[in-house]
Coordinates of C-alpha atoms in Angstrom, one line a residue:
Chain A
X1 CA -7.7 13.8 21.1
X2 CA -11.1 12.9 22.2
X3 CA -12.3 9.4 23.2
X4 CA -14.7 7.7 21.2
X5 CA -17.7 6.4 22.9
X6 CA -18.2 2.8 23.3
X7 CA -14.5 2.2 22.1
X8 CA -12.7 -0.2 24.0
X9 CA -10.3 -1.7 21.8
X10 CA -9.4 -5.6 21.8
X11 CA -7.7 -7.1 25.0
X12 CA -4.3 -5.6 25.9
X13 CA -1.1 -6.7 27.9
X14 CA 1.2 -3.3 27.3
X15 CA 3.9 -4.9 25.1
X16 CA 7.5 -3.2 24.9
X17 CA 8.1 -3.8 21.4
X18 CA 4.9 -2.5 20.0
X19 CA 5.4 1.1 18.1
X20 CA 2.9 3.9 18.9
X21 CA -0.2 3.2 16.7
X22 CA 0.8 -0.4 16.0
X23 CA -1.0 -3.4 16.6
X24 CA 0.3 -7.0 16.7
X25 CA -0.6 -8.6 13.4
X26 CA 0.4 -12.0 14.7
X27 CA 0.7 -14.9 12.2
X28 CA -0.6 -12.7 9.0
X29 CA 1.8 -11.0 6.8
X30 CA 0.1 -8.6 4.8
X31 CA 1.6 -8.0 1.1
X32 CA 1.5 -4.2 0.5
X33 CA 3.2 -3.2 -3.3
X34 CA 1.5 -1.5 -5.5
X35 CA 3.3 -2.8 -8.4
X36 CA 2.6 -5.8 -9.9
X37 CA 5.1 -9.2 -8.5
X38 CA 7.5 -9.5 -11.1
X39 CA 8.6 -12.6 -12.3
X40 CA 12.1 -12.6 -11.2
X41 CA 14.0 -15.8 -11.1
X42 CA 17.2 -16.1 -8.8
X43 CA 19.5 -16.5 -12.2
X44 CA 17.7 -13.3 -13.6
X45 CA 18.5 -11.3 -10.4
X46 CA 21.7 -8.8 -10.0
X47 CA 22.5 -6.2 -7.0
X48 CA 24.4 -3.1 -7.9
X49 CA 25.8 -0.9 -5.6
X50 CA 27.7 2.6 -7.1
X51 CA 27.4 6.1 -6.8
X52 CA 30.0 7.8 -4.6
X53 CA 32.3 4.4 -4.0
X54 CA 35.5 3.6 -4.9
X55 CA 34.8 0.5 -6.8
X56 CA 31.2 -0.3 -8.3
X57 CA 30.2 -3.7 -8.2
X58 CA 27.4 -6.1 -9.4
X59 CA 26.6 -9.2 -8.2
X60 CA 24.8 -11.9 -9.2
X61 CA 22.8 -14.5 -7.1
X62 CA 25.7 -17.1 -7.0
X63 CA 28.2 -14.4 -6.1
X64 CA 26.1 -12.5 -3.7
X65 CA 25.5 -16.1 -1.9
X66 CA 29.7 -16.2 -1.7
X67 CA 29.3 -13.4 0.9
X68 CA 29.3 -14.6 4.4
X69 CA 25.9 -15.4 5.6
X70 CA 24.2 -13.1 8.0
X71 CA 20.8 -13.5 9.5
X72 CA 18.1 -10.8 11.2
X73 CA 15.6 -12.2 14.0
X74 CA 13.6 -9.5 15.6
X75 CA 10.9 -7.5 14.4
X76 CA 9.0 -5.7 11.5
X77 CA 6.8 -2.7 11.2
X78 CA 4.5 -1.6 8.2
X79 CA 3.3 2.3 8.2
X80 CA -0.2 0.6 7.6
X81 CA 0.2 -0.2 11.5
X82 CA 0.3 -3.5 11.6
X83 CA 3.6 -5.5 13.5
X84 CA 5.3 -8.3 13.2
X85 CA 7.3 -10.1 16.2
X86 CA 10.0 -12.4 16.2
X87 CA 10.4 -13.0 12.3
X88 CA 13.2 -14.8 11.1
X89 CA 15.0 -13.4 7.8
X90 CA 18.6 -14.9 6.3
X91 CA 20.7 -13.8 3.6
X92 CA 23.6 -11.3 3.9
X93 CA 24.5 -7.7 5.9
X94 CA 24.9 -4.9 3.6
X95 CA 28.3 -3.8 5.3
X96 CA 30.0 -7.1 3.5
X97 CA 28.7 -5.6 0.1
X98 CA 29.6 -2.2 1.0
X99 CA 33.3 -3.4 2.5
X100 CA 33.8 -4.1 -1.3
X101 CA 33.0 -1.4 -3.3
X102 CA 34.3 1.2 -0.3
X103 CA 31.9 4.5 -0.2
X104 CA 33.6 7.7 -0.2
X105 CA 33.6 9.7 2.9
X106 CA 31.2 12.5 1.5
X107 CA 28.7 9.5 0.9
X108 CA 25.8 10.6 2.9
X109 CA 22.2 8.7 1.7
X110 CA 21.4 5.9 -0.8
X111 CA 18.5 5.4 -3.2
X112 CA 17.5 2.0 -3.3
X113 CA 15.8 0.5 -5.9
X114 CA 14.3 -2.3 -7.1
X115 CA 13.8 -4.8 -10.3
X116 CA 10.3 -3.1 -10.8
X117 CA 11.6 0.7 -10.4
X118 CA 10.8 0.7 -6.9
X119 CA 13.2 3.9 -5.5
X120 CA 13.5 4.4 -1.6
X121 CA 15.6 6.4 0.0
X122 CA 17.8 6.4 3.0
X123 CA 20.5 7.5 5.0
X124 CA 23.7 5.5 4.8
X125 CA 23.5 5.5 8.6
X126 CA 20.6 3.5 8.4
X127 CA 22.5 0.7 6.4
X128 CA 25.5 0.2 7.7
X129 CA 26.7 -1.2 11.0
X130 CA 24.8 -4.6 10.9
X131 CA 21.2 -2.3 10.7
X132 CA 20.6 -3.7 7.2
X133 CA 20.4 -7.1 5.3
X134 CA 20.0 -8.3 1.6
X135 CA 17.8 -11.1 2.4
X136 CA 16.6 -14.3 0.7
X137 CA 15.0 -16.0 2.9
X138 CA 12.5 -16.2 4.9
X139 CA 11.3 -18.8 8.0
X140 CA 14.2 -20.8 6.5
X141 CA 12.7 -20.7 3.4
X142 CA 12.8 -19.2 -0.1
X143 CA 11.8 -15.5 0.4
X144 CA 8.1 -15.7 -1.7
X145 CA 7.8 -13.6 -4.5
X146 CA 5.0 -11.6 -3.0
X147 CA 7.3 -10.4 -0.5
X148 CA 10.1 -9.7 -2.5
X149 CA 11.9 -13.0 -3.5
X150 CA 14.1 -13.8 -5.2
X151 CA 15.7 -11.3 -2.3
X152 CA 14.8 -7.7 -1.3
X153 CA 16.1 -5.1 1.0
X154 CA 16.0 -5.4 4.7
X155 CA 16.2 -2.3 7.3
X156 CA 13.9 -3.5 10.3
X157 CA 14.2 -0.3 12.8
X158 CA 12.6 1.2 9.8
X159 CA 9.2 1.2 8.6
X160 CA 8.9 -1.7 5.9
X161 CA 8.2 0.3 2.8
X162 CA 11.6 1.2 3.2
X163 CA 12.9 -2.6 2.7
X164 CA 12.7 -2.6 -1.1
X165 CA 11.2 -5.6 -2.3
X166 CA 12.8 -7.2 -5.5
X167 CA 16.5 -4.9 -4.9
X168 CA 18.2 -4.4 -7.7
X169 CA 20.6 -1.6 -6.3
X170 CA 22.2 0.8 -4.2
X171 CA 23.3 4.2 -5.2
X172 CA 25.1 6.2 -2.4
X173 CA 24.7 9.8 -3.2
X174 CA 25.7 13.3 -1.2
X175 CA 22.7 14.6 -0.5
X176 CA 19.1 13.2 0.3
X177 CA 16.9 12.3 -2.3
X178 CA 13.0 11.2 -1.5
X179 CA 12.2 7.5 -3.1
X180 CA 8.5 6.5 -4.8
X181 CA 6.2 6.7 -1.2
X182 CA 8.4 9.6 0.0
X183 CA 7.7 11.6 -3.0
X184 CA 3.9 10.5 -2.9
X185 CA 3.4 12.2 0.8
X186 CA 5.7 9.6 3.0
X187 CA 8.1 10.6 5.7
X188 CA 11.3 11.1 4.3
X189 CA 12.8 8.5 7.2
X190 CA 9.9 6.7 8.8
X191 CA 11.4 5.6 11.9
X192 CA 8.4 3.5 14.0
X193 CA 9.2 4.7 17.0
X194 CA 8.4 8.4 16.6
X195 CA 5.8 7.7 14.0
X196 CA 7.4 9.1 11.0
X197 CA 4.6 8.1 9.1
X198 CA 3.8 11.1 6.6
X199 CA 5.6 14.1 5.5
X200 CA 4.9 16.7 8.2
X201 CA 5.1 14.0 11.1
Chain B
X1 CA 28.1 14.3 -7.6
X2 CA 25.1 15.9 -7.1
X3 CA 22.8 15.1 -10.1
X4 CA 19.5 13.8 -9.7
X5 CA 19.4 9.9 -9.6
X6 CA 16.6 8.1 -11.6
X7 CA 17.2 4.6 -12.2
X8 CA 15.6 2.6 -15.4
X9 CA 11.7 2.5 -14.6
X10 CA 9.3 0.1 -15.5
X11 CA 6.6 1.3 -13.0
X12 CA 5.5 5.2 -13.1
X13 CA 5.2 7.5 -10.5
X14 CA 2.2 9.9 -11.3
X15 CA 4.1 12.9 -11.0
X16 CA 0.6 14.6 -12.1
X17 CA -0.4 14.1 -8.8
X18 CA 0.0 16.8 -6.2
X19 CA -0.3 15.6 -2.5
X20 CA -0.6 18.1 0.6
X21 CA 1.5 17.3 3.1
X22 CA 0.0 19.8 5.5
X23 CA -3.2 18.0 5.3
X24 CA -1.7 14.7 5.4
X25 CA -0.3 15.9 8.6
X26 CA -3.6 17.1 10.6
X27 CA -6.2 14.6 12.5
X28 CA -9.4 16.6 11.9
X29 CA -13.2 15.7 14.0
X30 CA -15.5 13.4 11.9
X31 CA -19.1 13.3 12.5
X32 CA -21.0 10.2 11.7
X33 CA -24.2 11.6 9.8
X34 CA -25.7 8.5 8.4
X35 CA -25.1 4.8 8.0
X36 CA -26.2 2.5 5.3
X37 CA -26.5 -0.7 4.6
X38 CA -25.0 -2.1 1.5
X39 CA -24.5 -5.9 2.2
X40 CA -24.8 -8.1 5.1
X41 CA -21.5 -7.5 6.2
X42 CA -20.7 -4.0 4.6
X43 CA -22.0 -0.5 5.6
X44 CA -21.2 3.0 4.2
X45 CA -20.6 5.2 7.2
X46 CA -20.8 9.4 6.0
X47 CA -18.9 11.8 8.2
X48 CA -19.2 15.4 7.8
X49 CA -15.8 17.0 8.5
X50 CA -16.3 20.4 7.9
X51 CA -12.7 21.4 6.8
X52 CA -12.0 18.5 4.6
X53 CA -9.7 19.9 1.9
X54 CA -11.0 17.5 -0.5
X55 CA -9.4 14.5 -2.4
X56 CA -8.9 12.7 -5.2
X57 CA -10.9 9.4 -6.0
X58 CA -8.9 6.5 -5.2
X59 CA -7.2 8.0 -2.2
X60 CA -7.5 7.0 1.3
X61 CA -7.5 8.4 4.6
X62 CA -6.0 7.6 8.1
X63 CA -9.1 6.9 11.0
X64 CA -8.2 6.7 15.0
X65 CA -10.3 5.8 17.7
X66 CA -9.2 6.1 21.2
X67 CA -10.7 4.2 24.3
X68 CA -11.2 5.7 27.9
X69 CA -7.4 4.3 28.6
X70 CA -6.2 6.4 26.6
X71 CA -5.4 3.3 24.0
X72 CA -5.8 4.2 20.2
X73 CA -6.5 1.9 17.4
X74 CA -5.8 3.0 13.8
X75 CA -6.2 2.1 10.0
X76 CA -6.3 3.3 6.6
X77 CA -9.7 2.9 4.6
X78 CA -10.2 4.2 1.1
X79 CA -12.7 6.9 0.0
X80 CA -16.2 5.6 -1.4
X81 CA -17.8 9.2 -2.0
X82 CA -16.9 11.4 -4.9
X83 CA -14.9 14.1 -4.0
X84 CA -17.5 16.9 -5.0
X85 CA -19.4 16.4 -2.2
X86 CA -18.1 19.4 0.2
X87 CA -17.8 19.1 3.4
X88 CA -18.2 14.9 3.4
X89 CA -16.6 11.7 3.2
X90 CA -18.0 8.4 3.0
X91 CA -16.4 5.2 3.9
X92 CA -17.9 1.4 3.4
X93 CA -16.6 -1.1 5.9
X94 CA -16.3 -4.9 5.9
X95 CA -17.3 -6.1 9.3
X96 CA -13.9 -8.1 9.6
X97 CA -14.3 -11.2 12.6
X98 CA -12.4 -9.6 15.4
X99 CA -11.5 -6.6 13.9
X100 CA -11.2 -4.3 17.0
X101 CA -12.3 -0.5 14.1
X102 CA -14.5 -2.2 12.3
X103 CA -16.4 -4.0 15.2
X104 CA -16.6 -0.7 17.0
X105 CA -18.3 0.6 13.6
X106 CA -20.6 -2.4 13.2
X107 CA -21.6 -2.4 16.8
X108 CA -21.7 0.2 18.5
X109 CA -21.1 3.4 16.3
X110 CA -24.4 5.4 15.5
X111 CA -25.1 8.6 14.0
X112 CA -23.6 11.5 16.3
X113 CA -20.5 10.0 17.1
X114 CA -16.9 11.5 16.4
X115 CA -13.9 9.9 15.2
X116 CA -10.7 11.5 14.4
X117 CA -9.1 11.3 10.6
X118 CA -6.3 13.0 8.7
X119 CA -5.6 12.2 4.9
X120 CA -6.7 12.5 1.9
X121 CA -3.1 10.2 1.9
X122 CA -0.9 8.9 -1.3
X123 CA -1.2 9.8 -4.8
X124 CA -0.6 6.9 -6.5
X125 CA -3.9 5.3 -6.5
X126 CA -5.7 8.2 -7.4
X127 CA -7.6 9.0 -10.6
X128 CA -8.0 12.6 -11.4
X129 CA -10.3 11.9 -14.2
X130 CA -7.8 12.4 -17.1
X131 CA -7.5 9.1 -18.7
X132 CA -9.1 6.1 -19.8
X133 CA -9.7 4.0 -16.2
X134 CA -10.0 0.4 -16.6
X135 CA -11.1 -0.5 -12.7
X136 CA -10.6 -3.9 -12.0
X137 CA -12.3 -4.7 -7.8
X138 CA -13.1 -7.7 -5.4
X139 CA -15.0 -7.6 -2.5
X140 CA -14.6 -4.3 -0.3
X141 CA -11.9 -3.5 -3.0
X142 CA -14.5 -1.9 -4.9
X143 CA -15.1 1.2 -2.5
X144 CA -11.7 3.4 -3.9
X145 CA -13.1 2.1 -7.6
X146 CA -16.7 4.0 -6.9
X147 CA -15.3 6.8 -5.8
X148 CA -13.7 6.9 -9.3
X149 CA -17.1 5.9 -11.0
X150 CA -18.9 8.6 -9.0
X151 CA -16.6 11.2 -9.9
X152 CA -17.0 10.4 -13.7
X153 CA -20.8 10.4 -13.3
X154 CA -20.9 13.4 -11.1
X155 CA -19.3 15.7 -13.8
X156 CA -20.4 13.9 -16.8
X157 CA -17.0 13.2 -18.0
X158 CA -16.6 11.3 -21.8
X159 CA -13.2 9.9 -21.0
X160 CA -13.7 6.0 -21.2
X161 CA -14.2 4.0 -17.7
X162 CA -15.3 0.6 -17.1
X163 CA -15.4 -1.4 -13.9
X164 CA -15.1 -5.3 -13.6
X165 CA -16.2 -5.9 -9.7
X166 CA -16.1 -9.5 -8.5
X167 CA -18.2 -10.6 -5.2
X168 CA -18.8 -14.0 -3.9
X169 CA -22.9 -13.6 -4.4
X170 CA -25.2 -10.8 -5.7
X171 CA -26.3 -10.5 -2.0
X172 CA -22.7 -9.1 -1.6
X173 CA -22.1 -7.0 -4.5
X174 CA -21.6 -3.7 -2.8
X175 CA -23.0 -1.0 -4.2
X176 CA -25.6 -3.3 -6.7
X177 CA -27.9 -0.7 -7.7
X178 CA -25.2 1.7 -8.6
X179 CA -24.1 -0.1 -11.4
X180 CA -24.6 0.8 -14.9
X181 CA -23.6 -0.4 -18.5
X182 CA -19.9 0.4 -17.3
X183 CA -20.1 -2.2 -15.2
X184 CA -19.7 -5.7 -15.7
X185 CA -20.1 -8.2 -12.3
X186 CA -18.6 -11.4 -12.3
X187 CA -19.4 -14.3 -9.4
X188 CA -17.9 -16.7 -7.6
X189 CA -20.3 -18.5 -5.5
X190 CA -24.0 -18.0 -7.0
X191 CA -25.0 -16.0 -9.2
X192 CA -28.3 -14.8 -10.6
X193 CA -30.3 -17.2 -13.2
X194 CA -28.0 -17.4 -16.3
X195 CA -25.2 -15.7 -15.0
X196 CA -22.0 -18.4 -14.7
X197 CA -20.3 -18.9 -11.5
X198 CA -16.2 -18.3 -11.8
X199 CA -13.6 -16.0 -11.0
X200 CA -12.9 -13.2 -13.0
X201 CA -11.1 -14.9 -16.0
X202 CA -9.4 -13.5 -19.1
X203 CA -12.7 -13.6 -21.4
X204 CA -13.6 -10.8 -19.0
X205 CA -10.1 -8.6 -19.5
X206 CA -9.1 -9.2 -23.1
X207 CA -11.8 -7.8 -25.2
X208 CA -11.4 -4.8 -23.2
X209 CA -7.5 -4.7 -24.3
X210 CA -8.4 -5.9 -27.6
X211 CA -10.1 -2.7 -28.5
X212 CA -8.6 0.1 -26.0
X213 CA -9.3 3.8 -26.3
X214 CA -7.1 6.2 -27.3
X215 CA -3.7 6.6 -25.8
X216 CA -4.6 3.3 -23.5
X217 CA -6.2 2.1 -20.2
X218 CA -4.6 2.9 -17.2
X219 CA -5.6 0.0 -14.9
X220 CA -6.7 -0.1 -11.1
X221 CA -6.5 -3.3 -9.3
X222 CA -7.9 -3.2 -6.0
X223 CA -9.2 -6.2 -3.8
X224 CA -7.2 -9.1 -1.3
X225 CA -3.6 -10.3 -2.3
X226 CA -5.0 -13.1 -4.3
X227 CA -6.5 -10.9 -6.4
X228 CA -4.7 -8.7 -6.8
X229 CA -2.5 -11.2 -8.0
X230 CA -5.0 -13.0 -9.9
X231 CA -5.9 -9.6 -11.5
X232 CA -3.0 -8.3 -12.3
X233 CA -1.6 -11.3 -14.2
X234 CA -4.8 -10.8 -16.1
X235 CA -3.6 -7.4 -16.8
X236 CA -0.8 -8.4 -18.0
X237 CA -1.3 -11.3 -20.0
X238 CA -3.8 -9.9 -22.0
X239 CA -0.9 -7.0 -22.9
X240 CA -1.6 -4.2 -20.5
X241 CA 1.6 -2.7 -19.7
X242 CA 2.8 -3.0 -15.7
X243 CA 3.8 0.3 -15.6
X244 CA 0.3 1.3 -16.6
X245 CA -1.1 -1.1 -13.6
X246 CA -1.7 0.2 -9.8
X247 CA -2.5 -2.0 -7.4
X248 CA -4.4 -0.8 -3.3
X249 CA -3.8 -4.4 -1.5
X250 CA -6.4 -5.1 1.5
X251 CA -3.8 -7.2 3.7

């Protein structure tokens, strides 16, 4: 890689929690779906999760709320490069709605998908063991439509476009199967910190 | 269970649209040729990059720059030039306040100098010039939208296309003198003599849906959040379906 002349780049203190090829977006949050925001309200919106589990189960917003509460506070990443420290999400940890439906052991991956057909996919070793939240809400606040309200998917250590906005569902499936992005030229995991960007990385 | 899990869609993947990975995969050298200006704060910078594999309009592409430190700044920016033009790719750039690429391109970068891209990247915006394209932009959201246009003058195609652009002032229209009869511009801070000021409204959208061409519009939003919000809700409430709308959001 060759440097570019007369590039020097904006004023840097080398910051631990920055990704390769990120930059710190600060107070923005840039909305990136190229669907348009559905009008969901919270009485409208149900979570599924089936597939390979013992017991399929839907909620509904009142039920889902019944779950013990669980929040995330760290940091998010979008594949478009920006980053976003110390954010504050609350809602609940996927384990309690996967403690009640109980996946089968030959449960490897999920597809998760959305109230817009969204589909994402990941393995189930990314949502499990308090890596993954159904959220709600955001700065102590409503989670805004724009970013997914009623509630979306949360799985920070990933990049965002794998926190489905608008979740509707789960499916936990045997075998690996690539969501919307991953089928239009995404990484099939997109981990930030080895730049799992596009298929091929 | 291993069938194949699809769950109820109301939003389409274009299946019809082939991306290469291998070429999504690979920085390539890009030679800034020319620069022109378009606006006071827009330029169209043209690279050659000799092994460009092509693209589709509406797709966009992945740019580094790297400083002496070794530091390395990159972003995605859509493709203004019609992809017949071998060998090339052009991009149009807002100069953003502070923006650390965009400054650099503004600035500094001049005819001779090398930047490092791989793409074209993601299907879902593109256009391949098969049906009706109803191309709705604001601001620097326009550039992925003449890339469209361009193709569909550049091989003379009869499918229907028509562009609704929206700038703040005629001094910012990007692109003005492309425009044709396809085109219509709408306003929002001055406009020329006789030409109301307003945001693009649903007088602009609905006769378009009133009379659509055969088999439908498949709509192309592309501009800020707000509107692509604003848009989009136009879309819809004049009775486009959403799973015929895709949206390219400038955070």
């Amino acid at each position: 890689m060759h440097v570019t002349r007369g590039f020097t780049g904006r004023p840097r203190v080398p910051d631990a929690g920055l990704p390769p090829g990120q930059y710190d977006a600060g107070d923005d949050w840039p909305v990136l779906s190229a669907e348009v925001t559905p009008d969901l309200a919270p009485a409208d919106w149900t979570f599924r999760v089936d597939g390979l589990v013992a017991e399929p189960r839907t909620w509904n917003w009142t039920q889902a709320h019944e779950l013990p509460s669980s929040a995330y506070e760290g940091d998010i990443h979008c594949v478009t490069s920006w980053s976003k420290f110390g954010v504050r999400f609350g809602g609940v940890s996927l384990d309690a709605f996967l403690n009640v439906v109980r996946p089968h052991v030959s449960a490897t991956h999920v597809v998760a998908y959305s109230h817009t057909g969204y589909t994402t996919n990941l393995p189930l070793d990314d949502v499990t063991g308090g890596r993954a939240w159904i959220a709600w809400e955001y700065d102590g606040k409503p989670l805004p439509a724009e970013h997914g309200g009623p509630a979306r998917l949360l799985v920070p250590h990933l990049y965002f476009w794998k926190s489905a906005k608008w979740i509707a569902g789960l499916r936990l499936l045997d075998h690996d199967e690539p969501g919307f992005w991953e089928q239009n030229g995404y990484h099939g995991r997109g981990n930030p910190w080895e730049e799992q960007r596009y298929s091929g990385d | 269970m291993t069938e194949t899990f699809a769950p109820a869609t109301k939003f389409a993947v274009p299946g019809r649209i082939a991306v290469s990975n291998r070429a999504a995969a690979v920085w390539q050298t890009a030679t800034l040729t020319e620069i022109r200006r378009e606006t006071p704060h827009a330029a169209t910078f043209r690279f050659a990059v000799p092994d460009w594999g092509g693209h589709l309009p509406g797709q966009h592409l992945m740019l580094r720059l790297r400083a002496e430190d070794g530091y390395v700044a990159q972003r995605h920016y859509s493709i203004a030039s019609h992809p017949d033009d071998a060998g090339h790719v052009e991009l149009t750039l807002d100069h953003v306040e502070g923006g650390e690429v965009s400054g650099w391109f503004h600035t500094v970068a001049e005819p001779g100098d090398q930047v490092e891209v791989r793409g074209p990247l993601s299907g879902f915006f593109a256009w391949p010039g098969d049906r009706p394209a109803l191309l709705l932009g604001a601001g620097s959201g326009v550039v992925p939208l003449m890339s469209m246009l361009r193709q569909h003058r550049a091989r003379n195609l009869s499918v229907p296309l028509r562009l609704l652009v929206s700038a703040r002032s005629p001094e910012e229209l990007i692109y003005a003198r492309e425009y044709g009869a396809e085109t219509t511009a709408v306003f929002t801070r001055s406009a020329p003599e006789g030409v109301p000021v307003g945001r693009m409204a649903a007088a602009h959208v609905a006769p378009l849906l009133a009379e659509p061409p055969a088999g439908g519009w498949e709509a192309y939003v592309c501009g800020s959040n707000g509107f692509a919000e604003h848009a989009s809700r136009l879309l819809v409430e004049a009775g486009q379906p959403v799973d015929r709308i895709r949206i390219e959001r400038f955070g």
